[in-house]
Short mmCIF file of N, CA, C and O and ligand atoms in Angstrom, two decimals:
data_model
loop_
_atom_site.label_atom_id
_atom_site.label_comp_id
_atom_site.label_asym_id
_atom_site.label_seq_id
_atom_site.Cartn_x
_atom_site.Cartn_y
_atom_site.Cartn_z
N MET A 21 -17.21 31.17 -10.57
CA MET A 21 -16.64 30.47 -11.12
C MET A 21 -15.95 29.19 -10.56
O MET A 21 -15.14 30.07 -9.27
N ALA A 22 -15.58 28.28 -11.00
CA ALA A 22 -14.69 26.85 -10.10
C ALA A 22 -13.60 26.56 -10.93
O ALA A 22 -14.28 25.85 -12.12
N THR A 23 -12.34 25.99 -10.51
CA THR A 23 -12.00 25.31 -11.28
C THR A 23 -11.49 23.51 -11.16
O THR A 23 -11.82 23.81 -9.79
N CYS A 24 -11.82 23.20 -12.04
CA CYS A 24 -11.88 21.74 -12.52
C CYS A 24 -9.92 21.30 -11.94
O CYS A 24 -9.31 21.38 -12.05
N GLU A 25 -10.34 20.08 -10.64
CA GLU A 25 -9.07 19.46 -10.34
C GLU A 25 -8.23 18.71 -10.97
O GLU A 25 -7.30 18.69 -11.21
N VAL A 26 -9.29 18.51 -12.02
CA VAL A 26 -8.63 17.65 -12.88
C VAL A 26 -8.04 18.14 -14.21
O VAL A 26 -7.02 18.24 -14.48
N CYS A 27 -8.58 18.66 -14.93
CA CYS A 27 -8.20 19.47 -16.11
C CYS A 27 -8.03 21.09 -15.77
O CYS A 27 -7.54 21.45 -17.38
N GLY A 28 -8.35 21.53 -15.07
CA GLY A 28 -7.84 22.91 -14.61
C GLY A 28 -9.15 23.65 -15.17
O GLY A 28 -8.53 25.11 -15.47
N ASN A 29 -9.85 23.55 -16.03
CA ASN A 29 -10.95 24.36 -16.40
C ASN A 29 -11.54 24.90 -16.07
O ASN A 29 -12.07 24.64 -15.03
N ASP A 30 -11.80 26.48 -16.10
CA ASP A 30 -12.61 27.49 -15.10
C ASP A 30 -13.69 27.59 -15.46
O ASP A 30 -14.07 28.65 -16.89
N TYR A 31 -15.01 26.76 -14.99
CA TYR A 31 -16.45 26.79 -15.95
C TYR A 31 -17.55 27.13 -14.58
O TYR A 31 -17.42 27.06 -13.57
N TRP A 32 -18.05 27.79 -15.29
CA TRP A 32 -19.02 28.44 -14.58
C TRP A 32 -20.62 27.10 -14.28
O TRP A 32 -20.77 27.40 -13.29
N MET A 33 -20.27 26.01 -14.83
CA MET A 33 -21.22 25.01 -14.07
C MET A 33 -20.64 23.48 -13.44
O MET A 33 -20.96 22.59 -13.33
N ALA A 34 -19.10 24.17 -13.10
CA ALA A 34 -18.61 23.29 -11.90
C ALA A 34 -19.33 23.06 -11.27
O ALA A 34 -20.27 23.76 -10.82
N PHE A 35 -19.10 21.69 -10.49
CA PHE A 35 -19.77 21.73 -9.45
C PHE A 35 -19.00 20.46 -8.13
O PHE A 35 -17.77 20.25 -8.76
N GLU A 36 -19.46 20.36 -7.08
CA GLU A 36 -18.84 19.93 -5.83
C GLU A 36 -18.97 17.95 -5.72
O GLU A 36 -20.25 18.51 -5.90
N VAL A 37 -18.32 17.70 -5.42
CA VAL A 37 -18.46 15.96 -4.50
C VAL A 37 -18.14 16.02 -3.36
O VAL A 37 -16.76 16.02 -3.61
N ARG A 38 -19.05 15.55 -2.64
CA ARG A 38 -18.75 15.58 -1.06
C ARG A 38 -18.44 13.72 -1.11
O ARG A 38 -19.22 13.21 -1.08
N THR A 39 -17.45 13.58 -0.36
CA THR A 39 -16.99 12.24 -0.10
C THR A 39 -17.96 11.79 1.81
O THR A 39 -18.05 12.57 1.97
N VAL A 40 -17.83 10.74 1.47
CA VAL A 40 -17.69 10.26 3.06
C VAL A 40 -17.36 10.69 4.23
O VAL A 40 -17.15 10.84 5.19
N SER A 41 -15.64 10.98 3.83
CA SER A 41 -14.93 11.16 4.66
C SER A 41 -15.00 12.72 4.93
O SER A 41 -14.32 12.97 6.25
N GLY A 42 -15.96 13.94 3.78
CA GLY A 42 -15.63 15.09 3.84
C GLY A 42 -15.32 16.03 3.38
O GLY A 42 -15.37 16.83 3.11
N ASP A 43 -14.25 15.30 2.73
CA ASP A 43 -13.34 16.04 1.13
C ASP A 43 -14.37 16.37 1.08
O ASP A 43 -15.84 15.73 -0.22
N VAL A 44 -14.07 17.74 -0.13
CA VAL A 44 -14.81 18.35 -1.28
C VAL A 44 -13.73 18.37 -2.61
O VAL A 44 -12.88 18.81 -2.40
N HIS A 45 -14.64 18.05 -3.56
CA HIS A 45 -13.56 17.81 -4.62
C HIS A 45 -14.77 19.09 -6.10
O HIS A 45 -15.67 18.29 -6.08
N THR A 46 -13.61 19.17 -6.69
CA THR A 46 -14.79 20.35 -8.00
C THR A 46 -14.68 19.74 -9.15
O THR A 46 -12.89 19.89 -8.98
N PHE A 47 -15.24 19.64 -9.93
CA PHE A 47 -15.43 19.31 -11.27
C PHE A 47 -15.81 19.63 -12.28
O PHE A 47 -17.33 20.44 -11.78
N ASP A 48 -15.57 20.19 -13.71
CA ASP A 48 -16.36 21.29 -15.05
C ASP A 48 -17.07 19.65 -15.42
O ASP A 48 -17.78 19.64 -16.38
N SER A 49 -17.22 18.25 -14.99
CA SER A 49 -17.71 17.55 -15.84
C SER A 49 -17.62 16.08 -15.29
O SER A 49 -16.56 16.03 -14.10
N PHE A 50 -18.75 15.56 -14.93
CA PHE A 50 -18.66 13.85 -14.92
C PHE A 50 -17.76 13.09 -15.07
O PHE A 50 -16.76 12.01 -14.51
N GLU A 51 -17.17 13.47 -16.71
CA GLU A 51 -15.64 13.07 -17.18
C GLU A 51 -14.83 12.86 -16.08
O GLU A 51 -13.67 12.23 -15.84
N CYS A 52 -14.40 14.17 -15.76
CA CYS A 52 -13.48 14.62 -14.44
C CYS A 52 -13.38 13.83 -13.17
O CYS A 52 -12.84 12.95 -12.66
N ALA A 53 -14.98 13.89 -13.07
CA ALA A 53 -15.02 13.33 -11.30
C ALA A 53 -15.09 11.65 -11.61
O ALA A 53 -13.96 11.34 -10.71
N ILE A 54 -15.59 11.30 -12.74
CA ILE A 54 -14.83 9.32 -12.55
C ILE A 54 -13.53 9.23 -12.96
O ILE A 54 -12.98 8.72 -12.10
N HIS A 55 -12.90 10.16 -13.18
CA HIS A 55 -11.46 10.24 -13.64
C HIS A 55 -10.66 9.83 -12.36
O HIS A 55 -9.89 9.43 -12.15
N ARG A 56 -11.03 11.17 -11.51
CA ARG A 56 -10.57 11.27 -10.08
C ARG A 56 -11.00 10.32 -9.01
O ARG A 56 -10.42 9.82 -7.95
N MET A 57 -12.13 10.10 -9.04
CA MET A 57 -13.24 9.32 -7.96
C MET A 57 -13.49 8.11 -8.02
O MET A 57 -13.20 6.88 -6.86
N ALA A 58 -14.15 7.79 -9.40
CA ALA A 58 -14.50 6.52 -9.41
C ALA A 58 -13.25 5.05 -9.06
O ALA A 58 -11.89 5.11 -9.24
N PRO A 59 -13.92 4.15 -8.46
CA PRO A 59 -13.16 3.10 -8.18
C PRO A 59 -12.35 2.29 -8.92
O PRO A 59 -13.37 2.46 -10.34
N ILE A 60 -11.44 1.60 -8.97
CA ILE A 60 -10.97 0.60 -9.97
C ILE A 60 -11.38 -0.70 -9.43
O ILE A 60 -10.79 -1.21 -8.29
N CYS A 61 -11.80 -1.57 -10.65
CA CYS A 61 -11.85 -2.82 -10.39
C CYS A 61 -10.90 -3.73 -9.80
O CYS A 61 -9.75 -3.57 -10.92
N GLU A 62 -10.50 -4.46 -9.04
CA GLU A 62 -9.39 -4.95 -8.70
C GLU A 62 -9.36 -6.54 -9.58
O GLU A 62 -7.90 -6.54 -9.61
N HIS A 63 -10.34 -6.23 -10.37
CA HIS A 63 -9.72 -7.54 -11.16
C HIS A 63 -9.11 -6.99 -12.53
O HIS A 63 -8.40 -7.56 -13.25
N CYS A 64 -10.14 -6.25 -13.09
CA CYS A 64 -10.14 -5.89 -14.01
C CYS A 64 -9.39 -4.66 -14.70
O CYS A 64 -9.04 -4.37 -15.81
N GLU A 65 -9.49 -4.01 -13.57
CA GLU A 65 -9.14 -2.97 -13.51
C GLU A 65 -10.22 -1.61 -14.47
O GLU A 65 -9.09 -0.45 -14.51
N VAL A 66 -11.29 -1.54 -14.91
CA VAL A 66 -12.13 -0.69 -15.77
C VAL A 66 -12.09 0.17 -14.15
O VAL A 66 -12.32 -0.37 -13.11
N LYS A 67 -12.80 1.13 -15.36
CA LYS A 67 -13.11 2.26 -13.65
C LYS A 67 -15.08 2.41 -13.24
O LYS A 67 -15.63 1.63 -14.24
N ILE A 68 -15.00 1.68 -11.85
CA ILE A 68 -16.49 1.66 -11.54
C ILE A 68 -17.60 2.91 -11.42
O ILE A 68 -17.18 3.54 -10.62
N VAL A 69 -18.58 2.89 -13.05
CA VAL A 69 -19.32 3.72 -12.98
C VAL A 69 -20.66 3.70 -12.15
O VAL A 69 -21.21 4.71 -11.80
N GLY A 70 -20.97 2.59 -12.36
CA GLY A 70 -22.20 1.97 -11.67
C GLY A 70 -22.03 2.04 -10.04
O GLY A 70 -21.00 2.05 -9.84
N HIS A 71 -22.81 0.91 -9.81
CA HIS A 71 -22.79 0.64 -8.29
C HIS A 71 -21.67 -0.34 -8.09
O HIS A 71 -20.67 -0.24 -7.04
N GLY A 72 -21.21 -1.00 -8.93
CA GLY A 72 -20.42 -2.45 -8.97
C GLY A 72 -20.78 -2.96 -7.60
O GLY A 72 -21.73 -2.99 -6.50
N VAL A 73 -19.62 -3.86 -6.90
CA VAL A 73 -20.18 -4.73 -6.00
C VAL A 73 -18.90 -4.13 -4.86
O VAL A 73 -17.58 -4.00 -5.19
N GLU A 74 -19.25 -5.07 -3.63
CA GLU A 74 -17.93 -4.78 -2.65
C GLU A 74 -18.48 -5.60 -1.79
O GLU A 74 -18.71 -6.28 -1.26
N VAL A 75 -16.99 -5.96 -1.32
CA VAL A 75 -17.14 -7.23 -0.84
C VAL A 75 -15.60 -6.76 0.88
O VAL A 75 -14.38 -7.01 -0.04
N ASN A 76 -15.57 -7.10 1.54
CA ASN A 76 -14.89 -6.78 2.72
C ASN A 76 -14.31 -5.59 2.03
O ASN A 76 -12.65 -5.63 2.94
N GLY A 77 -14.62 -4.51 1.52
CA GLY A 77 -13.89 -3.07 1.49
C GLY A 77 -13.22 -3.39 0.25
O GLY A 77 -12.38 -2.24 -0.15
N ARG A 78 -13.59 -4.06 -0.32
CA ARG A 78 -12.47 -4.36 -1.80
C ARG A 78 -13.59 -4.05 -3.06
O ARG A 78 -14.70 -4.61 -2.73
N PHE A 79 -13.11 -3.61 -4.29
CA PHE A 79 -14.61 -3.16 -5.14
C PHE A 79 -13.99 -3.87 -6.46
O PHE A 79 -13.04 -3.87 -6.93
N PHE A 80 -14.83 -4.11 -6.90
CA PHE A 80 -15.62 -4.86 -8.22
C PHE A 80 -16.40 -4.68 -8.83
O PHE A 80 -17.46 -3.86 -8.67
N CYS A 81 -16.18 -4.77 -10.29
CA CYS A 81 -17.39 -3.90 -11.77
C CYS A 81 -18.30 -5.32 -11.19
O CYS A 81 -19.83 -4.66 -11.27
N CYS A 82 -18.25 -5.82 -11.01
CA CYS A 82 -19.17 -7.25 -11.35
C CYS A 82 -19.42 -8.23 -11.02
O CYS A 82 -17.86 -8.64 -10.27
N GLY A 83 -20.51 -9.32 -10.69
CA GLY A 83 -20.00 -10.14 -9.96
C GLY A 83 -18.99 -11.30 -9.91
O GLY A 83 -17.96 -11.84 -9.21
N HIS A 84 -18.48 -11.48 -11.49
CA HIS A 84 -17.03 -12.35 -12.37
C HIS A 84 -16.35 -12.04 -10.96
O HIS A 84 -15.40 -12.60 -10.71
N CYS A 85 -15.89 -10.67 -11.58
CA CYS A 85 -14.60 -9.97 -10.98
C CYS A 85 -14.82 -10.23 -9.40
O CYS A 85 -13.40 -10.75 -8.66
N ALA A 86 -15.57 -9.85 -8.79
CA ALA A 86 -15.33 -10.60 -7.42
C ALA A 86 -15.44 -11.62 -6.83
O ALA A 86 -14.64 -12.06 -6.24
N ARG A 87 -16.11 -12.90 -7.65
CA ARG A 87 -15.36 -14.29 -7.20
C ARG A 87 -13.96 -14.79 -8.11
O ARG A 87 -13.70 -15.01 -7.40
N SER A 88 -13.61 -13.78 -8.59
CA SER A 88 -12.07 -14.10 -8.85
C SER A 88 -11.08 -13.97 -8.17
O SER A 88 -10.21 -14.59 -8.28
N VAL A 89 -11.39 -13.06 -7.31
CA VAL A 89 -10.54 -12.61 -6.84
C VAL A 89 -11.38 -13.03 -4.79
O VAL A 89 -10.18 -13.35 -4.16
N GLU A 90 -11.76 -12.59 -4.89
CA GLU A 90 -12.31 -12.54 -3.59
C GLU A 90 -13.16 -14.02 -3.29
O GLU A 90 -14.52 -14.02 -3.69
N ARG A 91 -12.28 -15.00 -3.21
CA ARG A 91 -12.80 -16.84 -3.26
C ARG A 91 -13.95 -17.46 -2.06
O ARG A 91 -14.33 -18.01 -2.21
N THR A 92 -13.52 -16.38 -1.09
CA THR A 92 -14.39 -16.70 -0.08
C THR A 92 -15.99 -15.97 -0.02
O THR A 92 -16.96 -16.69 -0.80
N GLU A 93 -15.97 -14.92 1.08
CA GLU A 93 -17.26 -14.25 0.91
C GLU A 93 -17.66 -13.76 -0.81
O GLU A 93 -18.84 -13.14 -1.07
N GLY A 94 -16.95 -13.27 -1.35
CA GLY A 94 -16.92 -12.97 -2.58
C GLY A 94 -17.79 -14.06 -3.93
O GLY A 94 -18.10 -13.44 -4.78
N ALA A 95 -17.72 -15.38 -3.57
CA ALA A 95 -18.44 -16.64 -4.07
C ALA A 95 -19.73 -16.27 -3.82
O ALA A 95 -20.50 -17.08 -4.50
N GLU A 96 -20.00 -15.32 -2.91
CA GLU A 96 -21.71 -15.26 -3.11
C GLU A 96 -22.15 -14.55 -3.98
O GLU A 96 -23.43 -13.81 -3.99
N ILE A 97 -21.48 -13.48 -3.98
CA ILE A 97 -21.81 -12.34 -4.89
C ILE A 97 -22.27 -12.76 -6.09
O ILE A 97 -21.70 -13.69 -7.08
N ARG A 98 -23.88 -12.21 -6.42
CA ARG A 98 -24.10 -12.51 -7.88
C ARG A 98 -24.60 -11.51 -8.82
O ARG A 98 -25.32 -10.32 -8.26
N ASP A 99 -24.46 -11.05 -9.71
CA ASP A 99 -25.13 -10.54 -10.56
C ASP A 99 -26.66 -10.49 -10.86
O ASP A 99 -27.51 -9.61 -11.20
N ALA A 100 -27.17 -11.77 -10.87
CA ALA A 100 -28.37 -12.01 -11.85
C ALA A 100 -28.86 -13.18 -10.96
O ALA A 100 -27.79 -14.00 -11.01
N VAL A 101 -29.86 -13.82 -11.02
CA VAL A 101 -30.17 -14.95 -10.31
C VAL A 101 -31.60 -15.54 -11.02
O VAL A 101 -32.35 -14.19 -11.40
N GLY A 102 -31.74 -16.59 -10.77
CA GLY A 102 -33.06 -17.03 -11.70
C GLY A 102 -33.10 -17.29 -12.66
O GLY A 102 -32.11 -16.45 -13.51
N ALA A 103 -34.44 -16.84 -13.55
CA ALA A 103 -34.14 -17.50 -14.91
C ALA A 103 -34.36 -16.43 -15.73
O ALA A 103 -35.05 -15.31 -15.01
N ARG A 104 -34.13 -16.51 -17.15
CA ARG A 104 -33.68 -15.66 -18.00
C ARG A 104 -34.94 -15.42 -18.69
O ARG A 104 -35.41 -16.44 -18.69
N PRO A 105 -35.08 -13.88 -18.92
CA PRO A 105 -36.36 -14.44 -19.97
C PRO A 105 -36.09 -14.74 -21.16
O PRO A 105 -35.58 -14.84 -21.86
N ALA A 106 -36.79 -15.61 -21.92
CA ALA A 106 -37.29 -15.90 -22.92
C ALA A 106 -36.84 -15.09 -23.87
O ALA A 106 -37.36 -14.15 -24.52
ZN1 ZN B 13 -11.64 18.60 -15.79
ZN1 ZN B 14 -14.14 -6.00 -13.09
#
C-alpha cells in the first residue's frame, strides 16, 4: 500500500512518477498526479495535460498561447500547418 501525496488516500494501486531530476512522487490517480505535476500554461493558466509546447524553458498549452507571450522564438510555434481537410 502507498499513500497519495495529494489527497492522502492509501490505495493498493497507487503508483510512482519519477521526474527528470530523479524525484519520486506517489499518487493514487492520474487526477492527483496532474494536480501536483502538470505544468501550467503561462498564458491561459490551464494545466498542460497533453504535450503542450515549450519555448525557452517556458510551457504553454498551445501555439496561440506561446505566440501570445514569447514573441520572438514563440512566433515560430504552430499547432498546425498546411491545408485543412475538406
Ligand atoms: Zn490522490
Ligand atoms: Zn494556454
